[in-house]
Amino acid sequence: INLVSKMHFKSDDELEDIPFDNQNDESDIVFFDCEVFPNLFLINWKMRGKDKTIVRMINPSPEEVEALTKYKLVGFNNRKYDNHIIYARMMGYTNEQIYELSKKIIGKEPGSSFNNALNLSYTDILDFASAGNKMSLKKLEIKMKMHHKELGLDWNKPVPKDMWTKV
């Protein structure tokens, strides 16, 4: 018996094209980054587009962070770091608890991440890099001959309030 000639490779009925709602709409893409200090949790984000300005969220509430997650979030290494930080804030973590979580994530401690946080973002730019090109954002900026400015603050010390906007 010739099984290949008896197999169907196509549906008998033609299906109507059903557009996915908002799948090609890039107007709600938001680029974001988190910074964490013992007394400061900062999220900077910007809607896609040259005419858009950066929004700075200083010690945002869980509700403010949850509202941000309604957008298509794009970051750099966010699936391993930033997503977990913003997820923790949505769960009600304090700045001090977020700081401790940040240290655990950076130290790659077991149990320092949330499975539900992995897909908070639309994509992670680091995922597009080939294995040999995966590097920190700082190294990538230098390699691309982009201006890189160090903040010069100790990540383990509180940030003076008059410097929050600089961060």
Short mmCIF file of C-alpha atoms in Angstrom, two decimals, residues 57-150:
data_model
loop_
_atom_site.label_atom_id
_atom_site.label_comp_id
_atom_site.label_asym_id
_atom_site.label_seq_id
_atom_site.Cartn_x
_atom_site.Cartn_y
_atom_site.Cartn_z
CA MET A 57 9.02 56.40 37.15
CA ILE A 58 10.62 56.96 40.56
CA ASN A 59 9.56 54.40 43.18
CA PRO A 60 6.39 53.55 41.22
CA SER A 61 3.42 51.92 42.89
CA PRO A 62 2.39 48.35 42.02
CA GLU A 63 -0.58 49.80 40.09
CA GLU A 64 1.65 52.12 38.03
CA VAL A 65 3.92 49.22 37.13
CA GLU A 66 0.98 47.01 36.23
CA ALA A 67 -0.32 49.75 33.89
CA LEU A 68 3.08 49.81 32.17
CA THR A 69 2.92 46.06 31.52
CA LYS A 70 -0.13 46.60 29.27
CA TYR A 71 2.29 47.80 26.59
CA LYS A 72 4.56 45.63 24.45
CA LEU A 73 7.69 45.93 26.59
CA VAL A 74 11.13 45.64 24.98
CA GLY A 75 14.34 45.70 26.98
CA PHE A 76 17.90 44.44 27.10
CA ASN A 77 18.44 41.32 29.23
CA ASN A 78 15.01 42.02 30.69
CA ARG A 79 13.88 38.37 30.66
CA LYS A 80 16.64 37.57 33.15
CA TYR A 81 16.46 40.74 35.24
CA ASP A 82 14.03 43.63 34.67
CA ASN A 83 10.90 41.49 34.19
CA HIS A 84 11.44 39.89 37.60
CA ILE A 85 12.02 43.26 39.25
CA ILE A 86 8.81 44.77 37.86
CA TYR A 87 6.89 41.59 38.67
CA ALA A 88 8.06 41.82 42.28
CA ARG A 89 6.83 45.42 42.51
CA MET A 90 3.45 44.39 41.09
CA MET A 91 3.30 41.78 43.87
CA GLY A 92 3.88 44.53 46.44
CA TYR A 93 7.60 44.20 47.14
CA THR A 94 9.08 47.25 48.90
CA ASN A 95 12.17 49.06 47.61
CA GLU A 96 14.29 47.19 50.15
CA GLN A 97 12.84 43.82 49.09
CA ILE A 98 13.41 44.68 45.41
CA TYR A 99 17.01 45.61 46.21
CA GLU A 100 17.56 42.24 47.94
CA LEU A 101 15.91 40.45 44.99
CA SER A 102 18.17 42.35 42.58
CA LYS A 103 21.27 41.16 44.44
CA LYS A 104 19.98 37.57 44.33
CA ILE A 105 19.27 37.76 40.58
CA ILE A 106 22.71 39.22 39.88
CA GLY A 107 24.28 36.54 42.10
CA LYS A 108 22.25 33.87 40.21
CA GLU A 109 20.83 32.52 43.45
CA PRO A 110 18.27 29.72 43.07
CA GLY A 111 14.70 30.89 43.57
CA SER A 112 15.48 34.50 42.67
CA SER A 113 13.15 34.63 39.68
CA PHE A 114 9.46 34.25 38.95
CA ASN A 115 8.23 31.97 36.15
CA ASN A 116 5.29 34.31 35.55
CA ALA A 117 7.69 37.21 34.92
CA LEU A 118 9.41 35.66 31.92
CA ASN A 119 6.68 36.65 29.49
CA LEU A 120 5.84 40.09 30.87
CA SER A 121 7.74 41.60 27.98
CA TYR A 122 7.15 41.48 24.25
CA THR A 123 10.78 40.64 23.55
CA ASP A 124 14.33 40.90 24.85
CA ILE A 125 16.90 42.49 22.52
CA LEU A 126 19.59 40.19 23.93
CA ASP A 127 17.68 37.22 22.47
CA PHE A 128 18.49 38.47 18.96
CA ALA A 129 22.25 38.26 19.52
CA SER A 130 24.06 35.18 18.32
CA ALA A 131 25.86 33.13 20.97
CA GLY A 132 29.22 34.78 20.26
CA ASN A 133 27.71 38.26 20.41
CA LYS A 134 25.86 38.04 23.73
CA MET A 135 27.33 40.76 25.90
CA SER A 136 26.37 43.41 28.41
CA LEU A 137 24.72 46.59 27.22
CA LYS A 138 27.86 48.51 28.24
CA LYS A 139 30.07 46.30 26.05
CA LEU A 140 27.58 46.53 23.18
CA GLU A 141 27.52 50.34 23.37
CA ILE A 142 31.33 50.45 23.32
CA LYS A 143 31.53 47.95 20.44
CA MET A 144 29.03 50.06 18.45
CA LYS A 145 31.11 53.18 19.24
CA MET A 146 28.17 54.71 21.09
CA HIS A 147 28.70 57.14 23.93
CA HIS A 148 28.70 55.30 27.25
CA LYS A 149 28.57 57.25 30.49
CA GLU A 150 29.10 55.62 33.85
#
